[in-house]
Each structure stands twice: as C-alpha cells, then as structure tokens.
Coordinates of C-alpha atoms in Angstrom, one line a residue:
Chain A
M1 CA -48.5 51.2 -11.8
P2 CA -47.8 47.6 -11.0
S3 CA -48.1 46.9 -7.3
S4 CA -45.1 45.4 -5.5
P5 CA -45.6 41.9 -4.1
P6 CA -46.6 41.8 -0.4
P7 CA -43.7 41.7 2.1
D8 CA -44.8 38.3 3.3
V9 CA -44.3 36.8 -0.2
V10 CA -41.0 38.5 -0.6
L11 CA -39.9 37.1 2.8
V12 CA -41.0 33.6 1.8
I13 CA -39.1 33.9 -1.5
L14 CA -36.0 35.1 0.3
V15 CA -36.1 32.5 3.0
G16 CA -36.9 29.8 0.4
T17 CA -33.9 31.0 -1.8
L18 CA -31.7 31.0 1.3
L19 CA -32.7 27.4 2.2
L20 CA -32.1 26.3 -1.4
L21 CA -28.6 27.9 -1.4
I22 CA -27.9 26.2 2.0
L23 CA -29.0 22.9 0.5
A24 CA -26.9 23.4 -2.6
G25 CA -23.9 24.3 -0.5
F26 CA -24.3 21.3 1.7
I27 CA -24.5 18.9 -1.3
T28 CA -21.6 20.5 -3.1
S29 CA -19.3 20.4 -0.1
I30 CA -20.2 16.9 0.8
I31 CA -19.5 15.6 -2.7
F32 CA -16.3 17.6 -2.9
L33 CA -15.0 16.3 0.4
Y34 CA -16.0 12.7 -0.5
K35 CA -14.1 12.9 -3.7
Q36 CA -11.0 14.0 -1.7
R37 CA -11.4 11.1 0.7
H38 CA -11.9 8.6 -2.1
K39 CA -8.8 9.8 -3.9
A40 CA -6.7 9.6 -0.7
Q41 CA -8.1 6.1 -0.1
Q42 CA -7.2 5.0 -3.6
Q43 CA -3.7 6.3 -3.2
E44 CA -3.3 4.6 0.1
M45 CA -4.5 1.3 -1.4
T46 CA -2.1 1.6 -4.3
R47 CA 0.7 2.3 -1.8
L48 CA -0.2 -0.7 0.3
Q49 CA -0.4 -2.9 -2.7
E50 CA 3.1 -1.9 -3.8
V51 CA 4.4 -2.5 -0.3
Y52 CA 2.8 -5.9 -0.3
Q53 CA 4.2 -6.8 -3.7
R54 CA 7.6 -5.6 -2.6
E55 CA 7.5 -7.6 0.6
L56 CA 6.3 -10.7 -1.2
L57 CA 9.1 -10.4 -3.7
Q58 CA 11.6 -9.9 -0.9
S59 CA 10.3 -13.0 0.8
Q60 CA 10.6 -15.0 -2.4
I61 CA 14.2 -13.8 -2.9
E62 CA 15.0 -14.7 0.7
I63 CA 13.5 -18.2 0.3
Q64 CA 15.4 -18.7 -2.9
N65 CA 18.7 -17.5 -1.3
Q66 CA 18.1 -19.9 1.7
T67 CA 17.4 -22.8 -0.7
L68 CA 20.5 -22.0 -2.8
L69 CA 22.6 -21.7 0.4
Q70 CA 21.4 -25.1 1.5
I71 CA 22.2 -26.6 -1.8
A72 CA 25.6 -25.0 -1.7
Q73 CA 26.3 -26.4 1.7
D74 CA 25.1 -29.8 0.7
L75 CA 27.3 -29.7 -2.4
H76 CA 30.3 -28.7 -0.3
D77 CA 29.7 -31.0 2.6
N78 CA 28.3 -34.1 1.0
I79 CA 29.2 -34.3 -2.7
G80 CA 32.6 -32.6 -2.2
Q81 CA 33.5 -34.9 0.6
L82 CA 32.5 -38.0 -1.3
L83 CA 34.5 -37.0 -4.3
T84 CA 37.5 -36.4 -2.1
V85 CA 37.1 -39.9 -0.8
V86 CA 36.9 -41.2 -4.3
T87 CA 40.2 -39.4 -5.1
M88 CA 41.9 -41.0 -2.1
R89 CA 40.7 -44.5 -3.1
L90 CA 41.9 -43.9 -6.7
N91 CA 45.3 -42.9 -5.2
T92 CA 45.4 -46.2 -3.3
L93 CA 44.3 -48.1 -6.4
E94 CA 47.1 -46.5 -8.5
D95 CA 49.7 -47.7 -6.0
D96 CA 48.2 -51.2 -6.1
V97 CA 47.9 -51.9 -9.8
Q98 CA 51.0 -52.8 -11.9
E99 CA 49.7 -52.7 -15.5
P100 CA 50.7 -49.4 -17.2
D101 CA 47.4 -49.2 -19.1
T102 CA 45.4 -49.6 -16.0
Q103 CA 47.6 -47.1 -14.1
Q104 CA 47.0 -44.6 -16.9
A105 CA 43.2 -45.2 -16.7
V106 CA 43.3 -44.7 -13.0
Q107 CA 45.3 -41.4 -13.3
Q108 CA 42.8 -40.1 -16.0
T109 CA 39.9 -41.0 -13.7
R110 CA 41.6 -39.3 -10.8
D111 CA 42.2 -36.1 -12.8
L112 CA 38.5 -36.2 -13.9
V113 CA 37.3 -36.5 -10.3
K114 CA 39.6 -33.5 -9.4
T115 CA 38.0 -31.5 -12.1
I116 CA 34.6 -32.5 -10.8
I117 CA 35.6 -31.4 -7.3
Q118 CA 36.7 -28.0 -8.6
E119 CA 33.5 -27.6 -10.6
V120 CA 31.4 -28.5 -7.5
R121 CA 33.4 -26.0 -5.4
M122 CA 32.9 -23.3 -7.9
L123 CA 29.2 -24.1 -8.2
S124 CA 28.9 -24.1 -4.4
K125 CA 30.5 -20.6 -4.2
S126 CA 28.2 -19.4 -7.0
L127 CA 25.1 -20.5 -5.0
N128 CA 26.3 -19.2 -1.7
Q129 CA 25.2 -15.6 -1.1
D130 CA 27.7 -15.2 1.7
V131 CA 30.4 -15.0 -1.0
V132 CA 28.9 -11.7 -2.1
G133 CA 28.8 -10.4 1.5
R134 CA 32.5 -11.3 2.0
F135 CA 34.0 -10.4 -1.3
G136 CA 31.6 -8.0 -3.0
L137 CA 29.8 -8.0 -6.3
L138 CA 32.7 -7.6 -8.7
P139 CA 34.6 -10.7 -7.5
S140 CA 31.3 -12.7 -7.5
L141 CA 30.6 -11.7 -11.1
T142 CA 34.2 -12.6 -12.0
H143 CA 33.7 -16.0 -10.4
E144 CA 30.6 -16.6 -12.5
L145 CA 32.4 -15.7 -15.7
E146 CA 35.3 -17.9 -14.8
R147 CA 32.9 -20.8 -14.2
I148 CA 31.4 -20.3 -17.7
E149 CA 34.8 -20.0 -19.4
R150 CA 35.9 -23.3 -18.0
S151 CA 33.7 -25.0 -20.5
G152 CA 36.1 -23.8 -23.1
K153 CA 33.3 -22.9 -25.6
I154 CA 32.5 -19.3 -24.5
K155 CA 34.7 -16.3 -24.1
T156 CA 33.7 -13.9 -21.3
T157 CA 34.7 -10.3 -20.6
L158 CA 34.1 -8.1 -17.5
L159 CA 34.5 -4.4 -18.0
T160 CA 34.3 -1.9 -15.1
Q161 CA 33.8 1.8 -15.6
G162 CA 34.2 4.3 -12.8
E163 CA 35.5 3.7 -9.2
P164 CA 33.7 0.7 -7.7
Y165 CA 31.7 1.2 -4.5
S166 CA 29.5 -1.0 -2.4
L167 CA 25.8 -1.0 -3.1
G168 CA 24.9 -2.8 0.1
E169 CA 25.0 -6.6 0.6
K170 CA 21.3 -7.2 0.0
T171 CA 21.3 -5.1 -3.3
E172 CA 24.4 -6.9 -4.5
I173 CA 22.9 -10.3 -3.8
V174 CA 19.9 -9.4 -5.9
L175 CA 22.1 -8.0 -8.6
L176 CA 24.2 -11.2 -8.6
R177 CA 21.1 -13.4 -8.9
M178 CA 19.8 -11.2 -11.8
A179 CA 23.2 -11.6 -13.5
Q180 CA 23.2 -15.3 -13.0
E181 CA 19.6 -15.6 -14.4
S182 CA 20.6 -13.5 -17.4
L183 CA 23.8 -15.5 -18.0
N184 CA 21.9 -18.8 -17.6
N185 CA 19.3 -17.7 -20.1
A186 CA 21.9 -16.7 -22.6
L187 CA 23.6 -20.1 -22.2
K188 CA 20.3 -22.0 -22.4
H189 CA 18.7 -20.2 -25.3
A190 CA 21.1 -17.9 -27.2
R191 CA 24.1 -20.2 -27.9
P192 CA 26.6 -17.3 -27.7
R193 CA 30.2 -17.4 -28.4
H194 CA 31.0 -14.3 -26.4
L195 CA 29.5 -13.0 -23.1
K196 CA 30.2 -9.5 -21.8
L197 CA 29.5 -8.0 -18.4
I198 CA 29.8 -4.2 -17.9
T199 CA 29.6 -2.6 -14.5
D200 CA 29.2 1.2 -14.6
Y201 CA 29.8 2.9 -11.2
S202 CA 28.8 6.5 -11.9
H203 CA 28.1 9.2 -9.4
D204 CA 24.3 9.0 -9.3
A205 CA 23.6 5.6 -10.7
F206 CA 24.9 2.0 -11.0
A207 CA 24.4 0.1 -14.2
L208 CA 25.0 -3.6 -14.9
T209 CA 24.9 -4.7 -18.5
I210 CA 24.9 -8.3 -19.7
A211 CA 25.4 -8.7 -23.4
D212 CA 25.8 -11.7 -25.7
D213 CA 26.3 -12.3 -29.4
G214 CA 23.8 -15.1 -29.6
R215 CA 20.6 -15.7 -31.4
G216 CA 18.6 -12.9 -29.9
F217 CA 14.8 -12.9 -29.6
D218 CA 11.7 -10.8 -30.1
V219 CA 11.3 -9.0 -26.7
E220 CA 7.7 -7.8 -27.3
E221 CA 6.6 -11.3 -28.4
A222 CA 8.2 -12.8 -25.3
K223 CA 6.5 -10.3 -23.0
S224 CA 3.1 -10.9 -24.6
R225 CA 3.2 -14.7 -24.2
D226 CA 0.4 -16.3 -22.2
L227 CA 0.8 -18.2 -19.0
K228 CA 1.3 -21.7 -20.6
Q229 CA 4.0 -20.5 -23.0
T230 CA 6.0 -18.1 -20.9
G231 CA 8.8 -18.7 -18.4
S232 CA 9.3 -16.5 -15.4
G233 CA 12.8 -15.2 -16.4
L234 CA 11.9 -11.9 -17.9
Y235 CA 9.2 -11.3 -15.2
N236 CA 11.8 -11.9 -12.5
L237 CA 14.2 -9.4 -14.0
Y238 CA 11.7 -6.7 -14.2
N239 CA 10.3 -7.4 -10.7
R240 CA 13.7 -7.5 -9.1
S241 CA 14.7 -4.2 -10.7
A242 CA 11.5 -2.6 -9.5
L243 CA 12.3 -4.0 -6.0
L244 CA 15.6 -2.1 -6.1
K245 CA 13.9 1.0 -7.4
G246 CA 15.7 0.6 -10.6
T247 CA 14.9 -0.2 -14.2
C248 CA 15.6 -3.2 -16.5
T249 CA 15.9 -2.6 -20.2
I250 CA 16.2 -5.6 -22.5
T251 CA 17.3 -4.9 -26.1
S252 CA 17.3 -7.8 -28.6
Q253 CA 16.3 -8.8 -32.1
P254 CA 16.4 -12.2 -33.7
G255 CA 19.9 -12.8 -35.0
Q256 CA 21.4 -9.7 -33.3
G257 CA 22.3 -10.9 -29.8
T258 CA 20.8 -9.6 -26.5
Q259 CA 21.6 -6.8 -24.1
I260 CA 20.1 -6.5 -20.7
E261 CA 20.8 -3.3 -18.8
I262 CA 19.9 -3.0 -15.1
R263 CA 20.2 0.6 -13.8
L264 CA 19.8 1.6 -10.1
P265 CA 19.8 5.1 -8.6
V266 CA 22.4 5.5 -5.8
N267 CA 23.0 8.0 -3.0
P268 CA 26.4 9.8 -3.3
P269 CA 28.7 9.1 -0.4
I270 CA 29.0 11.5 2.5
N271 CA 32.4 12.1 4.1
G272 CA 34.2 9.2 2.2
S273 CA 31.7 6.5 3.2
S274 CA 30.6 4.0 0.5
F275 CA 27.8 4.7 -1.9
V276 CA 24.4 3.3 -0.9
A277 CA 21.6 2.3 -3.2
K278 CA 18.6 4.6 -2.7
P279 CA 16.0 3.0 -0.5
Chain P
M1 CA -54.8 25.4 -4.7
W2 CA -52.0 25.4 -7.2
D3 CA -49.6 24.0 -4.6
T4 CA -51.9 21.0 -4.0
Y5 CA -52.0 20.3 -7.8
L6 CA -48.3 20.6 -8.0
Y7 CA -47.8 18.4 -5.0
M8 CA -50.1 15.7 -6.3
T9 CA -48.5 15.9 -9.8
L10 CA -45.0 15.4 -8.3
L11 CA -46.3 12.5 -6.2
G12 CA -48.1 10.9 -9.1
V13 CA -45.2 11.2 -11.5
G14 CA -42.9 9.8 -8.8
A15 CA -45.1 6.9 -8.0
G16 CA -45.6 6.1 -11.7
W17 CA -41.9 6.3 -12.5
Y18 CA -40.9 4.1 -9.6
L19 CA -43.7 1.5 -10.2
V20 CA -43.0 1.3 -14.0
N21 CA -39.4 0.4 -13.2
Y22 CA -40.2 -1.7 -10.1
R23 CA -38.7 -4.9 -11.5
I24 CA -35.2 -3.4 -11.9
L25 CA -35.2 -1.4 -8.7
T26 CA -33.2 -2.4 -5.7
P27 CA -35.2 -3.4 -2.5
P28 CA -34.7 0.1 -0.8
L29 CA -35.9 1.8 -4.0
R30 CA -38.9 -0.5 -4.3
I31 CA -39.9 0.4 -0.7
L32 CA -39.5 4.1 -1.4
G33 CA -41.6 3.7 -4.5
S34 CA -44.3 2.0 -2.4
A35 CA -44.1 4.9 0.1
I36 CA -44.5 7.5 -2.6
A37 CA -47.5 5.6 -4.1
I38 CA -49.2 5.2 -0.7
T39 CA -48.5 8.9 0.1
W40 CA -50.1 9.8 -3.2
L41 CA -53.1 7.6 -2.7
G42 CA -53.5 8.7 1.0
T43 CA -53.3 12.4 0.1
G44 CA -55.6 12.0 -2.8
Y45 CA -58.1 10.3 -0.6
S46 CA -57.9 13.0 2.0
I47 CA -58.4 15.7 -0.7
Y48 CA -61.4 13.7 -2.0
I49 CA -63.0 13.6 1.5
G50 CA -62.3 17.3 2.2
A51 CA -62.8 18.9 -1.1
V52 CA -65.6 16.8 -2.6
H53 CA -67.5 15.6 0.4
H54 CA -66.5 18.5 2.7
K55 CA -65.9 16.2 5.6
P56 CA -63.0 16.2 8.1
N57 CA -59.9 14.5 6.6
I58 CA -57.3 14.9 9.4
H59 CA -57.7 11.3 10.5
V60 CA -56.2 10.1 7.2
Y61 CA -52.9 11.7 8.1
H62 CA -52.9 10.0 11.5
I63 CA -52.7 6.6 9.6
L64 CA -50.6 7.9 6.7
I65 CA -47.8 9.0 8.9
I66 CA -47.5 5.6 10.5
I67 CA -47.3 3.9 7.1
Q68 CA -44.8 6.4 5.8
Y69 CA -42.5 5.9 8.8
V70 CA -42.7 2.1 8.5
L71 CA -41.8 2.3 4.8
Y72 CA -39.0 4.9 5.2
G73 CA -37.7 3.0 8.2
L74 CA -37.6 -0.3 6.2
M75 CA -35.8 1.5 3.4
F76 CA -33.1 2.7 5.8
E77 CA -33.0 -0.7 7.4
K78 CA -32.1 -2.1 4.0
L79 CA -29.6 0.6 3.2
I80 CA -27.7 0.6 6.5
D81 CA -25.2 -2.3 7.0
Q82 CA -24.6 -2.2 10.7
P83 CA -26.7 -5.0 12.4
F84 CA -27.1 -3.1 15.7
V85 CA -28.6 0.0 13.9
K86 CA -30.8 -2.2 11.8
R87 CA -32.2 -3.8 14.9
I88 CA -32.8 -0.4 16.5
I89 CA -34.7 0.7 13.3
R90 CA -36.9 -2.4 13.4
V91 CA -37.7 -1.8 17.0
S92 CA -38.5 1.9 16.3
L93 CA -41.0 0.9 13.6
V94 CA -43.1 -0.9 16.2
L95 CA -42.6 1.8 18.9
F96 CA -43.5 4.6 16.6
A97 CA -46.7 2.9 15.5
L98 CA -47.7 2.3 19.1
I99 CA -46.8 5.8 20.2
S100 CA -48.6 7.5 17.3
L101 CA -51.7 5.4 17.8
S102 CA -51.6 6.2 21.6
L103 CA -51.4 9.9 20.8
S104 CA -54.3 9.6 18.3
L105 CA -56.4 7.9 21.0
T106 CA -55.5 10.3 23.8
I107 CA -53.7 13.7 23.5
Q108 CA -54.3 14.5 19.9
P109 CA -57.4 12.6 18.7
W110 CA -58.4 11.8 15.1
N111 CA -60.0 15.2 14.4
Q112 CA -56.9 17.2 15.5
Y113 CA -53.6 17.8 13.7
N114 CA -51.1 15.2 15.0
S115 CA -48.2 17.5 15.5
Y116 CA -46.5 15.4 18.2
A117 CA -46.4 12.3 16.0
T118 CA -45.3 14.4 13.0
T119 CA -42.4 15.9 15.1
L120 CA -41.3 12.5 16.3
F121 CA -41.5 11.2 12.7
N122 CA -39.3 14.1 11.4
A123 CA -36.8 13.6 14.2
L124 CA -36.4 9.9 13.6
I125 CA -36.1 10.3 9.8
A126 CA -33.5 13.1 10.3
I127 CA -31.5 10.7 12.6
W128 CA -31.6 7.8 10.1
S129 CA -30.8 9.9 7.1
S130 CA -28.0 11.7 8.7
Y131 CA -26.5 8.4 10.0
Y132 CA -26.7 6.9 6.6
L133 CA -25.1 9.9 5.0
W134 CA -22.3 9.8 7.6
R135 CA -21.7 6.1 7.0
M136 CA -21.6 6.7 3.2
F137 CA -19.0 9.5 3.8
V138 CA -16.9 7.5 6.2
D139 CA -17.0 4.0 4.6
I140 CA -16.1 5.3 1.1
K141 CA -17.6 2.3 -0.6
V142 CA -18.8 4.0 -3.8
E143 CA -16.7 5.8 -6.4
A144 CA -18.9 8.8 -6.9
L145 CA -21.4 9.9 -4.3
E146 CA -23.5 11.9 -6.8
Q147 CA -24.1 8.7 -8.9
E148 CA -25.8 7.0 -6.0
A149 CA -29.6 7.2 -5.8
S150 CA -29.5 6.6 -2.0
F151 CA -27.4 9.7 -1.5
W152 CA -30.0 12.0 -3.1
I153 CA -32.8 10.2 -1.2
S154 CA -31.1 10.6 2.2
T155 CA -30.1 14.2 1.5
G156 CA -33.7 15.1 0.5
L157 CA -35.1 13.3 3.6
L158 CA -32.6 14.9 5.9
F159 CA -33.3 18.4 4.6
S160 CA -37.0 18.1 4.6
S161 CA -37.3 16.3 7.9
L162 CA -35.0 18.8 9.7
G163 CA -36.9 21.7 8.2
S164 CA -40.2 20.2 9.1
F165 CA -39.1 19.5 12.6
F166 CA -38.3 23.1 13.2
A167 CA -41.4 24.3 11.4
Q168 CA -43.7 22.0 13.4
G169 CA -42.0 23.2 16.6
L170 CA -42.7 26.8 15.7
M171 CA -46.1 26.4 14.2
N172 CA -48.2 26.2 17.4
Y173 CA -46.5 29.3 18.8
L174 CA -46.8 31.2 15.6
L175 CA -50.5 30.3 15.1
A176 CA -51.2 31.5 18.6
N177 CA -49.2 34.8 18.3
T178 CA -48.4 35.8 14.8
A179 CA -50.6 34.3 12.1
N180 CA -48.7 36.0 9.2
Y181 CA -45.4 34.3 10.2
A182 CA -47.3 31.0 10.5
I183 CA -48.4 31.2 6.9
M184 CA -44.8 31.9 5.9
V185 CA -43.6 28.9 7.8
Y186 CA -46.3 26.8 6.1
W187 CA -45.1 27.9 2.7
I188 CA -41.5 27.1 3.6
H189 CA -42.7 23.7 4.8
E190 CA -44.5 23.2 1.4
L191 CA -41.3 24.2 -0.4
M192 CA -39.3 21.6 1.5
D193 CA -41.9 18.9 0.6
F194 CA -41.5 19.9 -3.1
I195 CA -37.8 19.6 -2.8
L196 CA -38.1 16.2 -1.2
F197 CA -40.1 14.8 -4.1
V198 CA -37.9 16.5 -6.7
F199 CA -35.0 14.6 -5.0
F200 CA -37.0 11.4 -5.2
L201 CA -37.4 11.9 -8.9
L202 CA -33.7 12.8 -9.2
A203 CA -32.8 9.6 -7.4
I204 CA -34.6 7.3 -9.8
Y205 CA -33.2 9.3 -12.7
I206 CA -29.7 8.8 -11.4
Y207 CA -30.4 5.1 -10.7
L208 CA -31.6 4.5 -14.2
R209 CA -28.9 6.6 -15.7
Y210 CA -26.0 4.6 -14.2
L211 CA -27.7 1.2 -14.2
P212 CA -25.6 -1.3 -16.2
H213 CA -27.3 -2.2 -19.5
T214 CA -27.3 -5.9 -18.6
Q215 CA -29.6 -5.2 -15.6
R216 CA -32.0 -3.0 -17.5
S217 CA -34.2 -5.8 -19.1

C-alpha cells in the first residue's frame, strides 16, 4: 500500500500552490487594469486631438473672416470712394467739353465707372460676413449668384426645399464660405454654363448642394495628389464640414459636371424657436 | 540536493542566455545579466568550499549580498526616470554596503548567517520594485505591459523579496520553537527563488521576442 506523503510536504505544496495562484492573480489583474487605463488614455488623446484640430480650424476660419472683412471695408471705404470721385470728375468734364464724340466717350467712361462701383459694392458685401448675420444664408447665396450672373456668361439657379430656418450665424458664415469656395472652383476650373444651388431644409438635416454642368474631374485622383500638386480647396471643404459635424460628398466625373453636397444634422425647434445646427 | 542542482541550472542558463545576448541588451538588462552571472559564480564557489572542501562558506554570502544589491540597485536606477528617486537609490547603494559590512564585523560576523543584512536587502528591493511597477502603471508609457521585460523582472523581484522578507523574519523564531515549520518556510523561500529566476528567464525571452529585427544584429 503506497504511503501518503508526509503532512509537511503536503503543507508545503499547498502553501506553494497558494502563493503561485496569488502571483498569477496579481499579474493578471495588473495587466488587465493597465490595458483599461491605456485604452482610456488613447481615447482621451484622440478626443483632445480632435478638439485641437477643431479649434485650429475655427481659428483659421476666424482669421480668414477677419481678413475678408478688412478687405471688404477697404474696398468700400477706399476704392469705392475713389471711384465715386472719378464719377464726379467725369460729370464735371462732360459739362465742360463741347465735341459730341468726346462727350459720348466721357459718358461711356462714366457708365463703366458706375458699373465698377456696383461690382466693388457687390464684392464688398460678398466678403463681409456681417451680411450673413443681418440677412441670413439664403439672401447671401442669392447675392453670390447674382454677382456671377452679372458676367452674362453663366446662368444660375437657387432652389429651396422645405421651410427655411436659421442655422446660427457662425454655421451660416461657414456654409457661405464653403459655397463661395465651391462656386469659385467651378468658375476657375469647370467652365460651366449653368450653376445650380439647392438648399434643403428638412426636419432633421440641412443640405446645401452646389452643382455645375462643367468639365468635371476625377475626385479620387484629386484626393490622392501629393503636396506639390494639390490645392487646398477639397481639403477645406471636408474639414469645414467635419467642423460643423456634417458631411461633404463630392460627385464628379470628367465631362459630366460636378455636384457637391454638404449635409448637416440639425436639432428640431422647440416651442416655435428656430432650428439650431447640432453642436 | 536536487534543489541545489535545479537552482544552479537555472542560474547557469540565465547567466548564459543574458551574456550571449549582451550586445543587444539594454543597460538595465545588462546589469541584471551581470547580477545573475555573479550570483551563479558566488553560489558555485560557496558550494565548492562547503561540499568539496567541507569548510564554512557563509562568508561568501556576506559579500554576495552586497554585490547583488549594488547591481539590482543600479538596474532600478537605470529603469526609474525620476531624478530624486535615482539619487536616493545611488545613496542607498553606498549605505547598504556600509551597513552590511558593519553588521558582518560586529553583530553577525562572517561565520554566522547575515539575516539582518538579508532582511534589509529584501525590504529595499521590495520598495524599488513596487515603486517601479507603480510608475509603470501610472505613467502608461508602453502599449502592453506583458511585452515589457522590466515588468516581469520587477514582478519577480517584488514577489520574491516580499516573501523572503517575511520568511527571514519568521525564521529565527521558527528555528527556536518549531523546527518543522522552519523547514517548510525554507522550502517556500526556495520556491520563491526558483520563481524569481524563472521570471528572469521569461524577461529575456520576452525582450528577444519583441525586439525589432533591425536591432537584433
């Protein structure tokens, strides 16, 4: 009959096993807790990075708005005033000259200067963000399209779906800048004959669509260009959409025009107050 | 005797593995490799004196413990980032050597077991290893704790030093009153030493496993 091990050996084995289990438990729990802390730290760092990027972008937008406001004021105060003086001098000159040919030339020049004054005023309004604050997004977009149509070469259309509501001044300024960027890109690169703006005010989202019938382009190729080749236009659109917690979808193919859709989630109004873009 | 063979085998394998990879080890691991090698040599020498020449060999451990503390202390000094703690460790190296030598010359001479110095050694190692583990946990500098060799080294040292601290504290009482329990505590102490050197082997395995290929040559 095999003899059982002495109680001392059994006790040593039991105590040894217990110590090993304690050690294993200690190691397992410390590794598990560390993984939790590491994960939480990574999430916090990602959040801080996003906050930093958002604040950086907001600062850039603010600087841009301030610069454009300064230009708008300078255009209005300096250039506009000078052109008004030119008009007055031309009026005086028209009264002084006798020859019909010269008088006609002076009249044509005066009309040209008046046109320039109007263009400068429209440009000044376009650059001035206070216009959005005072009149809202739709009138500001209408003003942009009118300015483009004055060239006579491009037809523009503004369609509005749903009952318009305010998205907040800051959001509408950013949307206006994005629309201006998209329209300028179309004019610069696409050579369109027709530009269409569609604003869709639905219950839970706002959508702004800028469409042209121009040359179109390869969107993926444009996104994958390296630093030397690429402009910052597309990048700005995507970033500003993200800043507004929205999305920007660009659809285009060579020869088939371009459509840019900016979609923002909105909070529904409470007790008849205006819609507010979701923070 | 089998425990002595196992102990020496673990020490020898550890010393060999660390020294073979010495060139690609970080400074703390190099110091640890040196500590393992010196422990192996010192223990081997004491076995040689005791088993072959049948002479007292306790004095070897009086010297060995000072060298071990200096090397473990330097290892933690390299691992820990905080300048104030690094300074304290450096001061403790000198103080421990002086205290241990003083004890060897006075209260516990060379022919007696140096339990006071050993207890102080275990207490200090437990403090540095637990501090380092706490800093690793709080600072969250690495992605995965289990992929860090220093984590396994510190855990092994903390466990074995704490266990040895209590074992040493109990030993004198147990030897005087209940010899059976003293033998049990001795075996537990042996087990913790084995665990310590297994953790040292695991540490170098983890280090080599996760070392980038560009640093291996």
